[in-house]
Amino acid sequence: MDSLLIRGGQQLSGQVPIAGAKNAALPAMVASLLTDEPLVLARLPAVNDIRSLKLLLAGLGVEISEHNSTTELRAARLRSTHADYDLVRKMRASVLVLGPLLARAGEAEVSLPGGCAIGARPVNLHVEAMRALGAEVVLENGYLRARARGHRLRGGEIVLPLPSVGATENALMAAVLAEGESRIVNPAREPEVGDLVRCLVAMGARIEGFGGSAIHVQGVERLGGARHRVISDRIEAGTYAIAAAITGGCLKLAGAVADDLEVFLATLRGAGVDVVAYGDGDDDGDDEGGGVVVDARDCRLRACDVATAAHPGFPTDLQAQFMALMTRAEGESRITERIFENRFMHVQELERLGARIRVRGASALVSGPAELRGAQVTATDLRASVSLVLAGLAAEGETVVNRIYHLDRGYAGLEDKLRACGASLERLPGRADAAA
Ligand code: EPZ
């Protein structure tokens, strides 16, 4: 497995084009299962999670082709309703096929995704949502076997005890083809869910109330094809914002949408970094469109406290990166993780680089500024991995981040983008240490 060698200490400057959002692209691709007509998606990021999902969808009968930077997905006829363990375990988001398969074919057999480095991450809310729409769901031999009574789901009320992103998406993709009206109470409000709603509406779905306390869906007989452009990746944008801040540099994040990152950007300002949104707020990823400039030259980083929360709160997917930044800030910051119970796996690795962090329950107390020095570190999930890259950029000497396959799952062209802004890093192919 590859590693990344980083020679720290370079101030980054330049422009970074922000890619399409992985976590919006994945459900949009799955939505292709809902129609026999082509769904054409623009701006799918070139990351391994997208490649894994293509394999899974192809196995279900989706024909996938690329044309001029768009991807066409067509499920003219479903070949199978079985999502196999080997594919699902690679990527938890695969469980999103449950709702659309049930809605389109009246049945689905989807492997449980299994454990995950950032906590237990159960799928009980997905299952309950399907049951509320009239499906029978049983767990047998590690598979969720689901069947719609009378072959078609019927509208119902889905009350989510917490606003799960995936369960909201699964419920939406099931309810759009169910008979009658559905209500999803306490749904997720993340921009990626909003993007799925836009995609489904473009396909002919009738959905109202996204962003509020309940989403209403009026089921339709069939959905058609559509063209949809995936939103800009707010987590990638936030990650590069921290790359600028932690190296005392200045980066223009072309295509970043400030409105999707309000709380995060306000926190960054609170830490002393200059953040300015420019342009018209669209996300074309070029100079004419919108973006955000993050300038940390001449800035003295100050400690600040954050607690992750569902959108519009501080995103859990930027918690590890923000912790890396706070190691360099003056004072003590308290970082509290409220979404996942085990998302501090980066703490020990940041300590190897010289960070001073104490974990107290769901909070990490970071004392700074710490002098970071290069070391060997090992990544355990996507965002933890990138937090180590960020710390490595600010550390003196050489840092080697092992097991970077996590990075390849979610960051398109990370090394090229960083190098183009002045970072010094290279990929070391196939180190035997990471075989486990
Ligand atoms: C999505 O995961 C994202 N993944 C995650 O991104 C992100 O961290 C997370 O939302 C929170 O924003 C994708 O969009 C593909 P949840 P998801 O259901 O849908 C609990 C990344 O790095 N829960 O909103 O799986 C769960 O355990 C990743 O890109 C249940 O208890 O997250 C967690 O504590 C990782 N039962 C909380 O809800 C369920 O059935 C929120 O999870 C489902 C979830």
Coordinates of C-alpha atoms and ligand atoms in Angstrom, one line a residue:
M1 CA 0.0 0.0 0.0
D2 CA 1.2 3.5 -0.9
S3 CA 2.5 6.1 1.6
L4 CA 2.9 9.8 1.2
L5 CA 6.2 11.5 2.0
I6 CA 5.7 15.2 3.0
R7 CA 8.5 17.7 3.5
G8 CA 6.9 20.2 5.7
G9 CA 7.4 23.9 6.2
Q10 CA 6.2 25.3 2.8
Q11 CA 3.7 28.2 2.9
L12 CA 1.0 27.3 0.4
S13 CA -0.2 29.8 -2.2
G14 CA -2.2 29.6 -5.4
Q15 CA -5.6 28.4 -6.6
V16 CA -7.3 25.1 -5.9
P17 CA -10.2 23.9 -8.0
I18 CA -12.8 22.3 -5.8
A19 CA -14.2 19.0 -7.1
G20 CA -17.8 17.7 -7.1
A21 CA -18.9 16.4 -3.7
K22 CA -18.3 12.7 -3.2
N23 CA -21.1 12.5 -0.6
A24 CA -23.5 14.1 -3.1
A25 CA -22.3 12.2 -6.1
L26 CA -22.8 8.8 -4.4
P27 CA -26.6 9.1 -3.7
A28 CA -27.1 10.8 -7.1
M29 CA -25.5 7.8 -8.9
V30 CA -27.7 5.4 -6.8
A31 CA -30.8 7.3 -7.9
S32 CA -30.2 6.0 -11.4
L33 CA -31.7 2.7 -10.2
L34 CA -35.1 4.4 -10.0
T35 CA -35.7 4.8 -13.7
D36 CA -35.2 2.9 -17.0
E37 CA -34.1 6.2 -18.6
P38 CA -30.6 7.7 -18.6
L39 CA -29.4 9.8 -15.7
V40 CA -26.6 12.1 -16.8
L41 CA -24.4 13.4 -14.0
A42 CA -21.8 16.1 -14.3
R43 CA -18.9 16.6 -11.9
L44 CA -18.4 13.2 -10.4
P45 CA -15.1 13.4 -8.5
A46 CA -12.3 11.1 -9.6
V47 CA -12.1 9.1 -6.4
N48 CA -12.1 5.5 -5.5
D49 CA -15.5 5.5 -3.7
I50 CA -17.1 6.6 -7.0
R51 CA -15.3 3.7 -8.8
S52 CA -16.5 1.2 -6.1
L53 CA -20.1 2.3 -6.5
K54 CA -19.8 2.1 -10.3
L55 CA -18.9 -1.6 -9.9
L56 CA -21.8 -2.2 -7.5
L57 CA -24.3 -0.5 -9.8
A58 CA -22.9 -2.3 -12.9
G59 CA -23.6 -5.6 -11.1
L60 CA -27.2 -4.6 -10.6
G61 CA -27.6 -3.9 -14.3
V62 CA -26.8 -0.2 -14.6
E63 CA -25.0 0.6 -17.9
I64 CA -22.4 3.3 -17.3
S65 CA -20.6 5.4 -19.9
E66 CA -18.6 8.6 -19.9
H67 CA -19.2 11.4 -22.4
N68 CA -17.4 14.8 -22.3
S69 CA -16.8 14.9 -18.6
T70 CA -20.3 13.7 -17.8
T71 CA -21.3 10.1 -16.7
E72 CA -24.4 8.5 -18.0
L73 CA -26.0 5.8 -15.9
R74 CA -28.9 3.8 -17.4
A75 CA -30.7 1.0 -15.6
A76 CA -32.9 0.0 -18.5
R77 CA -33.5 -3.3 -16.8
L78 CA -32.4 -4.4 -13.4
R79 CA -30.3 -7.5 -13.6
S80 CA -30.1 -8.2 -9.9
T81 CA -31.4 -6.9 -6.6
H82 CA -28.5 -8.4 -4.6
A83 CA -25.7 -6.1 -3.3
D84 CA -22.9 -8.4 -2.3
Y85 CA -20.8 -8.3 0.9
D86 CA -17.5 -7.9 -1.1
L87 CA -18.7 -4.6 -2.6
V88 CA -20.7 -3.2 0.3
R89 CA -18.0 -3.8 2.9
K90 CA -15.7 -1.6 0.9
M91 CA -18.0 1.4 1.2
R92 CA -20.8 1.9 3.7
A93 CA -22.7 4.2 1.3
S94 CA -23.6 1.1 -0.7
V95 CA -26.4 0.6 1.7
L96 CA -28.2 3.4 -0.2
V97 CA -29.2 0.9 -2.9
L98 CA -31.7 -0.6 -0.4
G99 CA -34.4 2.1 -0.9
P100 CA -34.3 2.5 -4.7
L101 CA -34.2 -1.3 -5.3
L102 CA -37.2 -1.8 -3.1
A103 CA -39.0 1.0 -4.8
R104 CA -38.3 -0.1 -8.3
A105 CA -38.2 -3.9 -8.0
G106 CA -40.2 -4.5 -4.8
E107 CA -37.3 -6.4 -3.3
A108 CA -33.7 -6.0 -2.3
E109 CA -31.0 -8.0 -0.6
V110 CA -28.2 -5.9 0.7
S111 CA -25.2 -6.9 2.8
L112 CA -24.8 -5.2 6.1
P113 CA -21.8 -2.8 5.7
G114 CA -20.0 -4.1 8.8
G115 CA -17.9 -2.2 11.3
C116 CA -16.2 1.0 10.6
A117 CA -13.1 2.9 11.9
I118 CA -15.3 5.8 13.1
G119 CA -17.7 3.9 15.3
A120 CA -20.4 1.3 15.1
R121 CA -22.5 3.1 12.5
P122 CA -25.6 1.0 12.5
V123 CA -28.3 0.9 9.8
N124 CA -31.3 0.5 12.0
L125 CA -32.8 3.9 10.9
H126 CA -32.6 2.8 7.2
V127 CA -34.4 -0.4 8.1
E128 CA -37.1 1.4 10.1
A129 CA -37.7 3.8 7.3
M130 CA -38.3 0.9 4.8
R131 CA -40.7 -0.7 7.3
A132 CA -42.6 2.6 7.6
L133 CA -43.1 2.4 3.9
G134 CA -44.6 -1.1 4.1
A135 CA -41.6 -3.3 3.5
E136 CA -40.8 -6.4 5.4
V137 CA -37.1 -6.5 6.3
V138 CA -35.3 -9.3 8.0
L139 CA -31.6 -9.9 8.7
E140 CA -30.3 -13.2 7.5
N141 CA -26.7 -14.4 7.2
G142 CA -25.4 -10.8 7.3
Y143 CA -27.9 -9.6 4.6
L144 CA -30.9 -7.3 4.9
R145 CA -33.6 -9.1 2.9
A146 CA -36.4 -6.7 2.2
R147 CA -39.7 -7.1 0.3
A148 CA -42.5 -4.7 -0.4
R149 CA -45.9 -6.1 0.5
G150 CA -47.9 -6.3 -2.7
H151 CA -44.8 -5.5 -4.7
R152 CA -45.0 -1.7 -4.3
L153 CA -44.1 0.4 -1.3
R154 CA -46.8 2.6 0.1
G155 CA -46.5 6.1 1.6
G156 CA -46.0 6.4 5.3
E157 CA -44.6 8.5 8.1
I158 CA -40.9 8.1 8.9
V159 CA -39.8 9.7 12.1
L160 CA -36.0 9.8 12.5
P161 CA -34.8 10.0 16.1
L162 CA -31.7 11.7 14.8
P163 CA -31.2 13.4 11.4
S164 CA -29.2 10.7 9.7
V165 CA -27.9 11.7 6.3
G166 CA -27.9 8.2 4.8
A167 CA -31.3 7.2 6.3
T168 CA -32.9 10.4 4.9
E169 CA -31.4 9.7 1.5
N170 CA -32.6 6.1 1.5
A171 CA -36.1 7.1 2.7
L172 CA -36.3 9.7 -0.1
M173 CA -35.3 7.3 -2.8
A174 CA -37.8 4.7 -1.5
A175 CA -40.7 7.2 -1.0
V176 CA -40.5 8.8 -4.5
L177 CA -42.0 5.7 -6.1
A178 CA -44.2 4.6 -3.2
E179 CA -48.0 4.7 -3.6
G180 CA -49.3 7.8 -1.9
E181 CA -47.8 10.4 0.4
S182 CA -44.9 10.1 2.7
R183 CA -43.5 12.4 5.4
I184 CA -39.9 12.2 6.7
V185 CA -39.8 13.9 10.1
N186 CA -36.5 15.3 11.5
P187 CA -34.6 14.7 8.2
A188 CA -31.0 15.6 7.6
R189 CA -30.4 19.1 6.2
E190 CA -26.9 18.6 4.8
P191 CA -26.3 20.2 1.4
E192 CA -25.6 16.8 -0.1
V193 CA -29.2 15.7 0.8
G194 CA -30.5 18.9 -0.8
D195 CA -28.5 18.0 -4.0
L196 CA -30.2 14.5 -4.0
V197 CA -33.6 16.2 -3.7
R198 CA -32.8 18.4 -6.7
C199 CA -31.7 15.4 -8.7
L200 CA -34.8 13.4 -7.9
V201 CA -37.1 16.4 -8.7
A202 CA -35.3 16.7 -12.0
M203 CA -36.2 13.1 -12.6
G204 CA -39.9 13.9 -11.9
A205 CA -40.2 13.3 -8.2
R206 CA -42.5 15.4 -6.1
I207 CA -40.7 16.5 -3.0
E208 CA -41.3 19.5 -0.8
G209 CA -39.9 20.9 2.5
F210 CA -36.2 20.1 2.3
G211 CA -34.4 22.3 4.9
G212 CA -37.3 22.3 7.3
S213 CA -38.5 19.9 10.0
A214 CA -40.2 17.5 7.7
I215 CA -40.0 16.6 4.0
H216 CA -43.1 15.7 2.1
V217 CA -43.0 13.2 -0.8
Q218 CA -45.9 12.5 -3.1
G219 CA -45.1 9.2 -4.7
V220 CA -45.3 8.9 -8.5
E221 CA -45.8 5.9 -10.8
R222 CA -42.5 6.3 -12.6
L223 CA -39.5 8.6 -12.8
G224 CA -37.6 9.6 -16.0
G225 CA -34.1 10.5 -17.0
A226 CA -32.5 13.8 -16.2
R227 CA -29.2 15.8 -16.3
H228 CA -27.8 16.8 -12.9
R229 CA -24.7 18.7 -11.9
V230 CA -23.3 17.6 -8.5
I231 CA -22.6 20.4 -6.0
S232 CA -19.1 21.5 -4.9
D233 CA -17.4 19.5 -2.2
R234 CA -17.6 21.6 1.0
I235 CA -15.5 19.1 2.9
E236 CA -12.7 19.2 0.3
A237 CA -13.0 23.0 0.3
G238 CA -12.8 23.1 4.1
T239 CA -9.7 20.8 4.0
Y240 CA -7.8 23.1 1.7
A241 CA -8.9 26.1 3.7
I242 CA -7.1 24.5 6.6
A243 CA -4.1 23.7 4.4
A244 CA -3.8 27.5 3.8
A245 CA -4.3 28.3 7.5
I246 CA -1.9 25.7 8.9
T247 CA 1.0 26.7 6.6
G248 CA 0.4 30.4 7.0
G249 CA -0.4 30.7 3.3
C250 CA -3.1 32.0 1.1
L251 CA -5.3 29.8 -1.2
K252 CA -8.1 30.7 -3.5
L253 CA -10.7 27.9 -3.4
A254 CA -12.3 28.1 -6.8
G255 CA -15.8 26.8 -6.8
A256 CA -16.2 26.6 -3.0
V257 CA -19.6 27.6 -1.8
A258 CA -19.3 29.7 1.3
D259 CA -23.0 29.3 2.2
D260 CA -22.5 25.5 2.6
L261 CA -19.7 26.1 5.1
E262 CA -21.0 29.0 7.1
V263 CA -20.2 27.8 10.6
F264 CA -16.9 26.3 9.6
L265 CA -15.7 29.5 7.9
A266 CA -16.9 31.6 10.9
T267 CA -14.9 29.4 13.2
L268 CA -11.8 29.8 11.0
R269 CA -12.3 33.6 11.2
G270 CA -12.6 33.3 15.0
A271 CA -9.2 31.5 14.9
G272 CA -7.7 34.6 13.3
V273 CA -7.7 33.6 9.6
D274 CA -8.9 36.0 6.9
V275 CA -11.7 34.4 4.9
V276 CA -13.4 36.2 2.0
A277 CA -16.1 34.8 -0.3
Y278 CA -16.0 36.1 -3.9
G279 CA -18.0 35.9 -7.1
D280 CA -21.7 35.1 -7.5
G281 CA -21.7 32.1 -5.2
D282 CA -22.1 29.5 -8.1
D283 CA -19.8 26.6 -8.1
D284 CA -18.3 26.4 -11.6
G285 CA -14.8 26.0 -10.3
D286 CA -13.4 28.7 -12.5
D287 CA -12.6 32.4 -12.1
E288 CA -16.0 33.7 -13.3
G289 CA -17.8 31.6 -10.7
G290 CA -17.7 32.0 -7.0
G291 CA -15.2 30.8 -4.5
V292 CA -13.5 31.6 -1.2
V293 CA -10.1 33.1 -0.5
V294 CA -8.4 31.9 2.7
D295 CA -5.5 34.1 3.8
A296 CA -3.4 33.2 6.8
R297 CA -0.2 35.2 6.0
D298 CA 0.7 37.4 9.0
C299 CA -1.9 35.7 11.1
R300 CA -1.5 34.5 14.7
L301 CA -3.7 31.5 15.1
R302 CA -5.9 31.6 18.2
A303 CA -7.4 28.6 19.9
C304 CA -11.1 28.2 19.7
D305 CA -13.7 25.6 20.8
V306 CA -15.9 23.6 18.4
A307 CA -18.5 20.9 18.8
T308 CA -19.6 19.0 15.7
A309 CA -23.3 18.9 14.9
A310 CA -25.7 18.0 12.1
H311 CA -25.9 20.7 9.4
P312 CA -25.8 23.7 9.6
G313 CA -23.5 22.9 12.6
F314 CA -19.8 22.3 12.5
P315 CA -19.3 19.3 10.2
T316 CA -17.9 16.1 11.7
D317 CA -16.1 15.6 8.4
L318 CA -13.8 18.6 9.2
Q319 CA -13.2 17.8 12.9
A320 CA -9.9 16.0 12.4
Q321 CA -8.5 18.6 10.1
F322 CA -9.6 21.4 12.5
M323 CA -7.8 19.6 15.3
A324 CA -4.6 19.5 13.3
L325 CA -5.0 23.3 12.9
M326 CA -5.6 23.9 16.6
T327 CA -2.3 22.1 17.4
R328 CA -0.7 25.2 15.9
A329 CA -2.9 27.8 17.6
E330 CA -2.1 29.7 20.8
G331 CA -4.1 28.6 23.8
E332 CA -6.2 25.6 24.6
S333 CA -9.1 24.5 22.3
R334 CA -11.8 22.0 23.2
I335 CA -13.0 19.9 20.3
T336 CA -16.1 17.9 20.9
E337 CA -17.4 15.2 18.6
R338 CA -21.1 14.7 18.9
I339 CA -22.0 12.8 15.7
F340 CA -19.7 9.7 16.0
E341 CA -18.6 8.0 19.2
N342 CA -15.2 7.0 18.0
R343 CA -13.8 9.7 15.7
F344 CA -10.6 10.6 17.5
M345 CA -8.4 8.0 15.9
H346 CA -6.1 10.8 14.6
V347 CA -5.3 12.0 18.1
Q348 CA -2.5 9.5 18.8
E349 CA -1.0 10.0 15.4
L350 CA -1.1 13.8 15.8
E351 CA 0.7 13.3 19.1
R352 CA 3.5 11.4 17.2
L353 CA 4.1 14.6 15.3
G354 CA 4.4 16.6 18.6
A355 CA 0.8 17.7 19.3
R356 CA -0.3 17.9 22.9
I357 CA -3.9 16.6 23.2
R358 CA -5.9 15.1 26.1
V359 CA -9.1 13.2 25.4
R360 CA -11.8 13.6 27.9
G361 CA -14.9 11.6 26.9
A362 CA -16.3 13.1 23.7
S363 CA -13.9 16.1 23.9
A364 CA -10.2 16.6 22.9
L365 CA -8.3 19.3 24.6
V366 CA -5.6 20.6 22.4
S367 CA -2.8 22.8 23.9
G368 CA -0.9 25.0 21.5
P369 CA 1.1 26.1 19.8
A370 CA 3.0 22.8 19.5
E371 CA 6.2 22.5 17.5
L372 CA 5.3 19.8 15.0
R373 CA 8.1 17.5 13.8
G374 CA 8.0 15.0 11.0
A375 CA 7.4 11.3 11.9
Q376 CA 5.8 8.1 10.6
V377 CA 2.1 8.1 11.0
T378 CA -0.8 5.8 10.0
A379 CA -4.2 6.8 8.9
T380 CA -7.4 5.1 9.9
D381 CA -10.1 6.8 7.9
L382 CA -10.5 9.3 5.2
R383 CA -10.6 12.5 7.3
A384 CA -8.1 11.3 9.8
S385 CA -5.7 10.6 7.0
V386 CA -6.0 14.1 5.6
S387 CA -5.6 15.7 9.0
L388 CA -2.2 13.9 9.2
V389 CA -1.3 15.3 5.7
L390 CA -2.2 18.8 6.9
A391 CA -0.1 18.4 10.1
G392 CA 2.7 17.1 8.0
L393 CA 2.6 20.2 5.8
A394 CA 3.2 22.3 8.9
A395 CA 5.7 20.0 10.6
E396 CA 9.5 20.5 10.4
G397 CA 11.2 17.8 8.4
E398 CA 9.8 14.7 6.8
T399 CA 6.4 13.1 7.6
V400 CA 5.4 9.7 6.1
V401 CA 1.6 9.1 6.1
N402 CA 1.0 5.3 5.7
R403 CA -2.1 3.6 4.3
I404 CA -3.1 6.5 2.1
Y405 CA -5.7 4.4 0.3
H406 CA -8.1 6.1 2.6
L407 CA -7.2 9.4 0.9
D408 CA -7.7 8.0 -2.6
R409 CA -11.3 7.1 -1.5
G410 CA -12.3 10.8 -1.2
Y411 CA -9.8 13.4 -2.3
A412 CA -9.4 13.8 -6.1
G413 CA -5.8 14.7 -7.1
L414 CA -4.7 15.6 -3.6
E415 CA -1.0 15.5 -4.3
D416 CA -1.2 17.4 -7.6
K417 CA -3.4 20.1 -6.0
L418 CA -1.1 20.6 -3.0
R419 CA 2.1 20.5 -5.2
A420 CA 0.7 23.1 -7.5
C421 CA 0.4 25.4 -4.5
G422 CA 4.0 24.8 -3.4
A423 CA 3.8 21.8 -1.1
S424 CA 6.6 19.3 -1.3
L425 CA 5.3 15.7 -1.2
E426 CA 5.6 12.5 -3.1
R427 CA 3.9 9.1 -3.1
L428 CA 6.0 6.2 -2.1
P429 CA 4.6 3.1 -3.8
G430 CA 3.7 -0.2 -2.2
R431 CA 5.2 -0.2 1.3
A432 CA 4.8 -3.7 2.7
D433 CA 4.1 -2.4 6.3
A434 CA 0.5 -1.6 5.4
A435 CA -0.7 -5.0 4.4
A436 CA -3.0 -5.4 7.4
Ligands
EPZ1 C1 -22.7 10.5 6.0 O1 -22.6 9.3 6.6 C2 -21.4 10.8 5.3 N1 -21.2 9.7 4.3 C3 -20.3 10.8 6.3 O2 -19.1 11.2 5.6 C4 -20.6 11.9 7.3 O3 -19.6 11.8 8.3 C5 -22.0 11.6 8.0 O4 -23.0 11.6 6.9 C6 -22.4 12.7 9.0 O5 -22.4 14.0 8.3 C7 -21.8 9.8 3.1 O6 -22.6 10.8 2.8 C8 -21.5 8.8 2.1 P1 -25.4 9.5 9.4 P2 -23.9 8.5 7.2 O7 -26.3 8.4 9.1 O8 -25.1 8.8 6.3 C9 -26.1 7.2 13.6 C10 -16.8 11.0 5.1 O9 -15.7 11.1 5.6 N2 -27.0 6.3 12.8 O10 -25.8 10.9 9.3 O11 -23.5 7.1 7.4 C11 -24.6 7.0 13.2 O12 -24.0 6.0 13.9 C12 -17.9 10.4 5.7 O13 -17.0 11.4 3.9 C13 -27.7 5.3 13.6 O14 -27.6 5.3 14.8 O15 -24.0 9.3 8.6 C14 -24.0 8.4 13.5 O16 -23.7 8.4 14.9 C15 -17.7 9.4 6.8 N3 -28.5 4.5 12.9 C16 -25.2 9.3 13.2 O17 -26.4 8.5 13.2 C17 -28.6 4.5 11.5 O18 -29.3 3.7 10.9 C18 -25.1 10.1 11.9 O19 -24.8 9.2 10.9 C19 -27.8 5.5 10.8 C20 -27.0 6.4 11.5

